[in-house]
Coordinates of C-alpha atoms in Angstrom, one line a residue:
M30 CA 7.1 -6.4 1.6
R31 CA 7.9 -3.2 -0.4
T32 CA 6.5 -0.6 1.9
N33 CA 8.0 2.5 3.5
H34 CA 10.0 2.1 6.7
A35 CA 9.2 4.6 9.4
A36 CA 12.8 5.5 10.1
S37 CA 13.4 6.5 6.5
L38 CA 10.1 8.0 5.5
L39 CA 11.0 11.7 5.9
L40 CA 14.4 11.3 4.3
I41 CA 12.9 9.6 1.3
G42 CA 10.3 12.4 0.9
L43 CA 13.0 15.1 1.1
T44 CA 15.3 13.6 -1.4
V45 CA 13.0 12.3 -4.2
M46 CA 11.2 15.0 -6.2
T47 CA 11.5 14.3 -9.9
S48 CA 8.6 16.1 -11.7
L49 CA 9.0 19.2 -13.9
A50 CA 6.6 22.1 -14.5
C51 CA 5.9 24.1 -17.6
E52 CA 3.1 25.8 -19.5
G53 CA 1.4 23.7 -22.1
K54 CA 2.1 20.2 -23.3
S55 CA 5.7 18.8 -23.2
S56 CA 7.5 18.1 -26.4
T57 CA 7.8 14.4 -25.3
Q58 CA 4.0 14.1 -24.8
A59 CA 3.4 15.9 -28.0
K60 CA 5.4 13.2 -29.8
L61 CA 3.4 10.5 -28.1
D62 CA 0.1 12.2 -28.8
A63 CA 0.9 12.6 -32.5
G64 CA 0.7 8.8 -32.9
R65 CA -2.2 8.4 -30.5
P66 CA -5.6 7.3 -31.9
G67 CA -8.2 10.0 -31.3
S68 CA -5.5 12.2 -29.6
D69 CA -7.0 14.2 -28.0
G70 CA -4.8 23.0 2.8
A71 CA -4.8 23.8 6.4
T72 CA -3.5 21.6 9.2
G73 CA -6.1 19.6 11.1
T74 CA -9.1 20.5 8.9
K75 CA -11.6 18.2 7.4
D76 CA -13.1 18.3 3.9
A77 CA -15.3 15.7 2.2
G78 CA -14.6 13.2 4.9
V79 CA -10.8 13.6 4.6
T80 CA -8.6 14.7 7.5
M81 CA -5.5 16.7 6.7
P82 CA -2.6 15.2 8.7
E83 CA -0.6 17.5 10.9
A84 CA 2.2 19.1 9.0
S85 CA 5.8 19.2 10.1
A86 CA 8.7 19.3 7.6
P87 CA 8.5 21.6 4.6
V88 CA 8.9 20.0 1.2
P89 CA 12.3 21.1 -0.2
D90 CA 12.7 23.4 -3.1
A91 CA 13.8 20.5 -5.3
S92 CA 14.0 20.3 -9.1
I93 CA 15.9 18.7 -11.9
D94 CA 17.0 20.1 -15.3
S95 CA 15.1 17.7 -17.5
G96 CA 13.1 14.5 -17.1
A97 CA 11.8 11.7 -19.3
G98 CA 12.6 12.3 -23.0
G99 CA 15.1 15.0 -22.2
N100 CA 12.9 18.0 -22.8
S101 CA 15.4 20.8 -22.2
G102 CA 12.7 23.4 -22.7
C103 CA 11.1 22.5 -19.4
V104 CA 11.0 25.0 -16.6
P105 CA 12.1 23.3 -13.4
F106 CA 9.2 22.5 -11.0
K107 CA 9.4 24.8 -8.0
V108 CA 7.6 23.4 -4.9
P109 CA 5.3 26.0 -3.3
A110 CA 6.7 27.4 -0.1
D111 CA 3.7 26.2 2.0
C112 CA 4.0 22.6 0.9
V113 CA 4.8 20.2 3.8
I114 CA 5.5 16.5 4.4
P115 CA 3.5 15.3 7.5
T116 CA 5.3 13.9 10.4
D117 CA 6.5 10.3 9.8
Y118 CA 5.2 10.4 6.2
A119 CA 7.2 10.1 2.9
L120 CA 5.0 12.1 0.6
P121 CA 3.6 15.7 0.6
S122 CA 0.3 16.3 2.2
E123 CA -1.3 17.7 -1.0
L124 CA -1.4 16.6 -4.6
R125 CA -0.4 20.1 -5.8
C126 CA 3.0 19.5 -4.1
T127 CA 3.9 16.3 -5.9
G128 CA 4.9 17.8 -9.3
L129 CA 2.1 16.3 -11.4
Y130 CA 0.8 19.8 -12.3
G131 CA 3.0 22.5 -13.8
D132 CA 0.3 25.0 -13.1
W133 CA -2.0 24.0 -10.3
S134 CA -4.5 26.8 -10.9
Q135 CA -5.0 25.8 -14.5
R136 CA -4.5 22.0 -13.8
T137 CA -1.8 21.9 -16.5
I138 CA 0.1 18.7 -16.4
A139 CA 3.8 19.2 -16.0
C140 CA 6.1 18.9 -18.9
D141 CA 7.8 15.5 -19.5
I142 CA 5.2 13.7 -17.5
L143 CA 3.7 11.2 -19.9
E144 CA 0.1 10.2 -20.1
Y145 CA -0.8 6.6 -21.1
E146 CA -3.7 4.2 -21.4
P147 CA -3.1 0.5 -21.2
A148 CA -4.5 -1.9 -23.8
Y149 CA -6.6 -3.6 -21.0
S150 CA -7.9 -1.7 -18.0
L151 CA -8.6 -2.6 -14.4
W152 CA -12.3 -2.4 -13.7
S153 CA -13.0 0.3 -11.1
D154 CA -16.8 0.5 -10.9
G155 CA -17.2 2.5 -14.0
S156 CA -14.8 5.3 -13.0
V157 CA -13.0 7.2 -15.8
K158 CA -9.2 7.1 -15.2
R159 CA -6.2 9.1 -16.4
R160 CA -2.7 7.7 -15.9
F161 CA 0.6 9.5 -15.8
V162 CA 4.3 8.5 -15.4
S163 CA 7.5 10.5 -14.7
L164 CA 11.0 9.0 -15.1
P165 CA 14.1 10.6 -13.6
A166 CA 16.3 12.4 -16.1
G167 CA 18.6 10.2 -18.1
S168 CA 17.0 7.0 -16.8
K169 CA 15.4 4.0 -18.5
V170 CA 12.9 1.3 -17.6
D171 CA 14.6 -2.1 -17.8
V172 CA 12.3 -4.3 -19.9
S173 CA 14.8 -7.2 -20.4
N174 CA 12.3 -9.5 -18.6
P175 CA 9.0 -8.9 -20.4
D176 CA 7.1 -10.3 -17.3
A177 CA 8.8 -8.0 -14.8
F178 CA 9.9 -4.5 -15.8
V179 CA 12.3 -2.8 -13.4
F180 CA 11.9 0.9 -12.8
P181 CA 14.6 3.4 -11.9
V182 CA 14.6 4.9 -8.5
G183 CA 12.6 8.2 -8.6
T184 CA 10.0 6.8 -11.0
Q185 CA 6.5 8.2 -10.2
F186 CA 3.1 7.0 -11.3
W187 CA -0.2 8.9 -10.8
K188 CA -3.7 7.6 -11.5
E189 CA -6.7 10.0 -11.4
F190 CA -10.2 8.7 -10.8
N191 CA -13.3 10.4 -12.0
I192 CA -16.3 8.6 -10.6
Q193 CA -20.0 8.5 -11.6
D194 CA -21.9 11.3 -9.8
G195 CA -25.3 9.6 -9.9
Q196 CA -26.6 12.3 -12.3
G197 CA -25.1 11.1 -15.5
G198 CA -21.8 12.8 -15.1
T199 CA -18.5 12.3 -13.4
R200 CA -16.5 14.1 -10.7
L201 CA -12.9 14.1 -9.5
A202 CA -12.6 11.6 -6.6
E203 CA -9.0 10.7 -5.9
T204 CA -5.5 10.6 -7.4
R205 CA -3.1 7.8 -6.4
L206 CA 0.6 8.2 -6.4
L207 CA 3.4 5.6 -6.4
R208 CA 7.0 6.6 -6.1
K209 CA 10.0 4.3 -6.2
A210 CA 12.1 5.6 -3.3
T211 CA 14.9 3.0 -3.2
E212 CA 15.8 -0.1 -5.2
D213 CA 13.6 -2.2 -2.9
D214 CA 10.9 0.3 -1.6
W215 CA 8.0 2.1 -3.1
V216 CA 6.0 4.8 -1.2
Y217 CA 2.4 5.4 -2.1
T218 CA -0.7 7.2 -1.1
S219 CA -4.1 8.5 -2.3
Y220 CA -5.0 12.1 -2.6
V221 CA -8.7 12.6 -2.1
W222 CA -10.3 15.6 -3.8
N223 CA -12.7 17.9 -1.9
E224 CA -16.2 18.8 -2.9
D225 CA -15.3 21.6 -5.3
A226 CA -12.2 20.0 -6.6
S227 CA -10.0 22.8 -5.4
A228 CA -7.7 20.6 -3.3
A229 CA -6.6 17.0 -3.0
I230 CA -5.4 15.9 0.4
Q231 CA -3.3 12.8 1.3
Q232 CA -5.5 10.1 2.9
N233 CA -4.1 6.7 3.9
D234 CA -7.0 5.3 5.9
G235 CA -9.5 5.0 3.1
V236 CA -12.9 6.7 2.6
R237 CA -16.2 4.9 2.6
D238 CA -18.9 6.2 0.3
L239 CA -17.0 9.3 -0.9
F240 CA -19.3 12.3 -1.4
G241 CA -22.2 10.0 -0.4
L242 CA -21.7 7.9 -3.5
P243 CA -21.1 4.2 -3.7
Y244 CA -17.4 4.6 -4.1
D245 CA -14.7 3.7 -1.6
V246 CA -11.1 5.0 -1.6
P247 CA -8.9 2.1 -0.5
T248 CA -6.6 2.1 2.5
R249 CA -2.9 1.9 2.1
D250 CA -3.1 -1.7 3.4
E251 CA -5.6 -2.6 0.7
C252 CA -3.4 -1.0 -2.0
V253 CA -0.5 -3.2 -1.1
E254 CA -2.6 -6.3 -1.3
C255 CA -2.7 -6.0 -5.0
H256 CA 0.6 -4.2 -5.8
Q257 CA 2.7 -6.7 -3.9
G258 CA 1.9 -9.3 -6.5
R259 CA 4.2 -7.5 -8.9
K260 CA 8.0 -7.8 -8.3
D261 CA 8.5 -4.0 -8.9
F262 CA 5.1 -3.0 -7.6
V263 CA 3.6 -1.4 -10.7
L264 CA 0.4 -2.8 -12.3
G265 CA -0.6 -2.0 -15.8
W266 CA 2.9 -1.8 -17.3
D267 CA 4.1 -4.9 -19.3
V268 CA 4.6 -5.8 -22.9
L269 CA 1.0 -6.7 -23.4
M270 CA -0.5 -3.8 -21.5
L271 CA 1.6 -1.3 -23.5
G272 CA 1.3 -3.1 -26.8
T273 CA -1.5 -3.3 -29.3
G274 CA -4.5 -1.2 -28.2
A275 CA -2.5 1.0 -25.8
K276 CA -2.5 4.8 -26.2
G277 CA -0.2 7.6 -25.3
A278 CA 3.0 6.2 -23.8
T279 CA 3.2 2.8 -25.5
L280 CA 6.1 0.3 -25.7
A281 CA 6.9 1.4 -29.2
S282 CA 6.8 5.2 -28.5
L283 CA 8.8 4.8 -25.2
S284 CA 11.4 2.8 -27.2
A285 CA 11.6 5.5 -29.9
L286 CA 12.2 8.1 -27.1
D287 CA 15.1 5.8 -25.8
L288 CA 13.3 5.4 -22.4
L289 CA 13.6 1.6 -22.4
S290 CA 16.6 -0.7 -21.9
H291 CA 16.6 -4.4 -22.8
A292 CA 18.9 -7.2 -23.8
A293 CA 20.7 -7.1 -27.2
G294 CA 18.3 -7.5 -30.1
A295 CA 14.8 -6.3 -30.8
L296 CA 12.4 -4.9 -28.3
P297 CA 10.3 -7.8 -26.9
T298 CA 7.0 -8.1 -28.6
L299 CA 4.2 -10.3 -27.5
A300 CA 0.6 -10.9 -28.5
I301 CA -2.4 -12.6 -26.8
P302 CA -3.1 -15.8 -28.7
G303 CA -6.5 -17.0 -30.0
N304 CA -9.5 -15.5 -31.7
A305 CA -11.1 -12.2 -30.8
V306 CA -13.3 -13.8 -28.0
E307 CA -10.3 -15.6 -26.5
Q308 CA -8.1 -12.5 -26.6
A309 CA -10.8 -10.3 -25.0
A310 CA -11.3 -12.8 -22.1
L311 CA -7.6 -13.6 -21.6
G312 CA -6.7 -9.9 -21.7
Y313 CA -9.4 -9.0 -19.2
L314 CA -8.3 -11.7 -16.8
H315 CA -4.7 -10.7 -17.2
A316 CA -5.4 -7.0 -16.3
N317 CA -8.0 -7.6 -13.6
C318 CA -6.8 -10.8 -11.9
G319 CA -3.4 -12.0 -13.1
V320 CA -1.0 -9.0 -12.9
S321 CA -1.9 -8.3 -9.3
C322 CA -3.0 -11.5 -7.5
H323 CA -3.4 -14.7 -9.5
N324 CA 0.2 -15.3 -10.5
R325 CA 3.2 -17.3 -9.3
D326 CA 5.1 -14.4 -7.6
D327 CA 5.8 -15.2 -3.9
D328 CA 3.8 -12.3 -2.5
A329 CA 0.8 -12.5 -4.8
Q330 CA -2.4 -12.8 -2.8
G331 CA -3.9 -15.4 -5.2
K332 CA -0.9 -17.7 -5.5
D333 CA -2.2 -20.3 -3.0
S334 CA -5.4 -20.7 -5.1
S335 CA -3.3 -22.4 -7.8
L336 CA -5.4 -20.5 -10.4
F337 CA -3.0 -18.4 -12.4
L338 CA -4.4 -15.8 -14.8
R339 CA -1.4 -13.7 -15.8
L340 CA -0.2 -13.9 -19.4
D341 CA 3.5 -14.6 -19.0
A342 CA 5.7 -14.5 -22.0
S343 CA 6.6 -18.2 -21.9
T344 CA 2.9 -19.2 -22.0
L345 CA 1.8 -17.3 -25.2
S346 CA 2.5 -19.8 -27.9
S347 CA -1.2 -20.8 -28.0
V348 CA -4.4 -20.4 -26.0
Q349 CA -3.9 -23.9 -24.7
T350 CA -0.5 -23.1 -23.1
T351 CA -1.7 -20.0 -21.2
D352 CA -1.8 -20.3 -17.4
A353 CA -5.5 -19.6 -17.4
V354 CA -6.2 -22.7 -19.4
V355 CA -3.5 -24.9 -17.9
S356 CA -4.3 -24.0 -14.2
G357 CA -8.0 -23.3 -14.6
I358 CA -9.9 -25.6 -17.0
N359 CA -11.4 -28.7 -15.3
K360 CA -9.4 -28.0 -12.1
L361 CA -11.2 -28.4 -8.8
P362 CA -10.9 -25.3 -6.6
N363 CA -8.1 -25.5 -4.0
P364 CA -9.7 -27.1 -0.9
N365 CA -7.5 -24.9 1.3
L366 CA -9.2 -21.8 0.1
P367 CA -12.8 -21.8 1.4
T368 CA -15.5 -19.9 -0.5
A369 CA -18.8 -18.7 0.8
I370 CA -20.4 -19.7 -2.5
T371 CA -22.5 -22.9 -2.4
N372 CA -22.2 -25.4 -5.2
P373 CA -25.1 -25.2 -7.7
A374 CA -27.6 -28.0 -7.9
S375 CA -26.0 -29.3 -11.2
G376 CA -22.8 -30.3 -9.4
A377 CA -19.6 -29.2 -7.8
Y378 CA -17.8 -26.1 -8.9
V379 CA -14.7 -26.3 -11.2
D380 CA -12.5 -23.2 -11.6
I381 CA -13.4 -23.1 -15.3
R382 CA -15.7 -25.8 -16.8
P383 CA -16.0 -25.7 -20.6
L384 CA -19.5 -24.9 -21.9
D385 CA -20.8 -24.7 -18.3
L386 CA -21.5 -21.2 -17.0
E387 CA -23.3 -22.4 -13.9
R388 CA -20.4 -24.5 -12.6
S389 CA -17.5 -22.3 -13.5
L390 CA -16.4 -20.8 -10.2
L391 CA -14.3 -18.0 -11.8
L392 CA -17.4 -16.6 -13.5
A393 CA -19.6 -17.1 -10.4
R394 CA -17.2 -15.1 -8.3
M395 CA -17.2 -12.3 -10.9
K396 CA -21.0 -12.1 -10.8
I397 CA -21.6 -11.7 -7.1
M398 CA -20.9 -9.1 -4.5
G399 CA -20.0 -9.6 -0.8
E400 CA -18.2 -12.6 0.6
G401 CA -16.6 -14.7 -2.1
R402 CA -16.5 -11.9 -4.6
M403 CA -13.5 -11.6 -6.9
P404 CA -11.8 -9.3 -6.9
Q405 CA -12.2 -9.0 -3.2
I406 CA -11.5 -5.3 -2.7
A407 CA -11.8 -1.9 -4.5
T408 CA -15.1 -2.7 -6.3
R409 CA -18.8 -2.6 -5.4
V410 CA -20.3 -3.0 -8.8
V411 CA -20.2 -6.0 -11.1
D412 CA -18.4 -5.4 -14.4
R413 CA -21.0 -6.6 -16.9
D414 CA -18.6 -6.2 -19.9
G415 CA -16.0 -8.4 -18.1
V416 CA -18.7 -11.0 -17.2
D417 CA -19.8 -11.0 -20.9
A418 CA -16.2 -11.5 -22.1
V419 CA -15.6 -14.5 -19.9
T420 CA -19.0 -15.9 -20.6
A421 CA -18.4 -15.8 -24.3
W422 CA -15.1 -17.5 -23.8
I423 CA -16.5 -20.4 -21.8
M424 CA -19.3 -20.9 -24.2
G425 CA -16.8 -21.2 -27.0
M426 CA -14.7 -23.9 -25.3
T427 CA -15.7 -26.7 -27.7
E428 CA -13.6 -29.8 -28.5
A429 CA -13.4 -28.6 -32.1
A430 CA -11.7 -25.4 -30.8
G431 CA -9.1 -27.5 -28.9
Y432 CA -10.6 -27.5 -25.4
P433 CA -11.1 -30.6 -23.3
K434 CA -14.4 -32.2 -22.4
P435 CA -15.9 -30.9 -19.1
I436 CA -15.0 -33.2 -16.2
T437 CA -17.7 -34.5 -14.0
P438 CA -16.5 -34.4 -10.4

């Protein structure tokens, strides 16, 4: 499993620091935004339910000359002298020390850190998210396999969560960080913001009901449950997620900046098959279920279900050849995977039963909370838009549209 090993944690944290700092927006991000639609502390203390781990080793004064996109005008990021890496940890104790911000006091994103928004987003109980990536200088993402990108060592991803505050607004909750430490290992954590958003502290044990709101910060163990379903750990980056509908750093703009490597020939391009209803449902299931759990990768949590919802390149010639259709429609649920959901009076559940909302187990699990809920973690609110998308798809599964008749188990 791609997690940090205790003996190497401190060494990894001391040697990998790739972000840059500068005032204002980087030239690389400016190029991306130009084509974007609508472009737009103390040891042992507690704050907002978060305990600051005991500090030991200082974070080194590390920097590089230029990062993704080769923006030579960047001023190297200088780690504040009081930044530390806690004992037996790989990452700094505070978000301000990771290099995401060029100017912490102004919350200015560091230069050559790229912001992006995937075409399809993972549901996170209505939270508003911002996503950022940093690539080491001179490196490229290997996209030769459109189903499994390979990232260079030193790649960092941040995801910022702004959650509903119960009064019609949002507030900063957490910022998650993934860093590729070696060819085989990623290190990762969550930085939880305090009440006045003046600090974000590393927290690996999760936080229940952050700020007294119905929002849970996941534990590190919960994070790995989803991320281990990807061969190189990152969710939300593939040809489809960075394709049509994506904003900021897209497949096309990253290629134009020479940040991608691939086999000879054109950059791989893929599209979700079908009409608008089918595309919406398949894209939703890909982002929320397939890329993380319900795929054929050995470590994927949903592999044993035999229900596969990832949109792999080889399956996209038609709707009927997608894994969601092949492995889901008229298929009885795997008997080795018990569910707390009782069969409806109309008959036994089928993973996806054409024209039958009541007996389609996939939809039933999306609509409930508690035991049997899918996804199992990191959500406490039903995604009504997601339910509507899958509902419309099932109700459009007519024989005239190429779908089989519902079976009667």
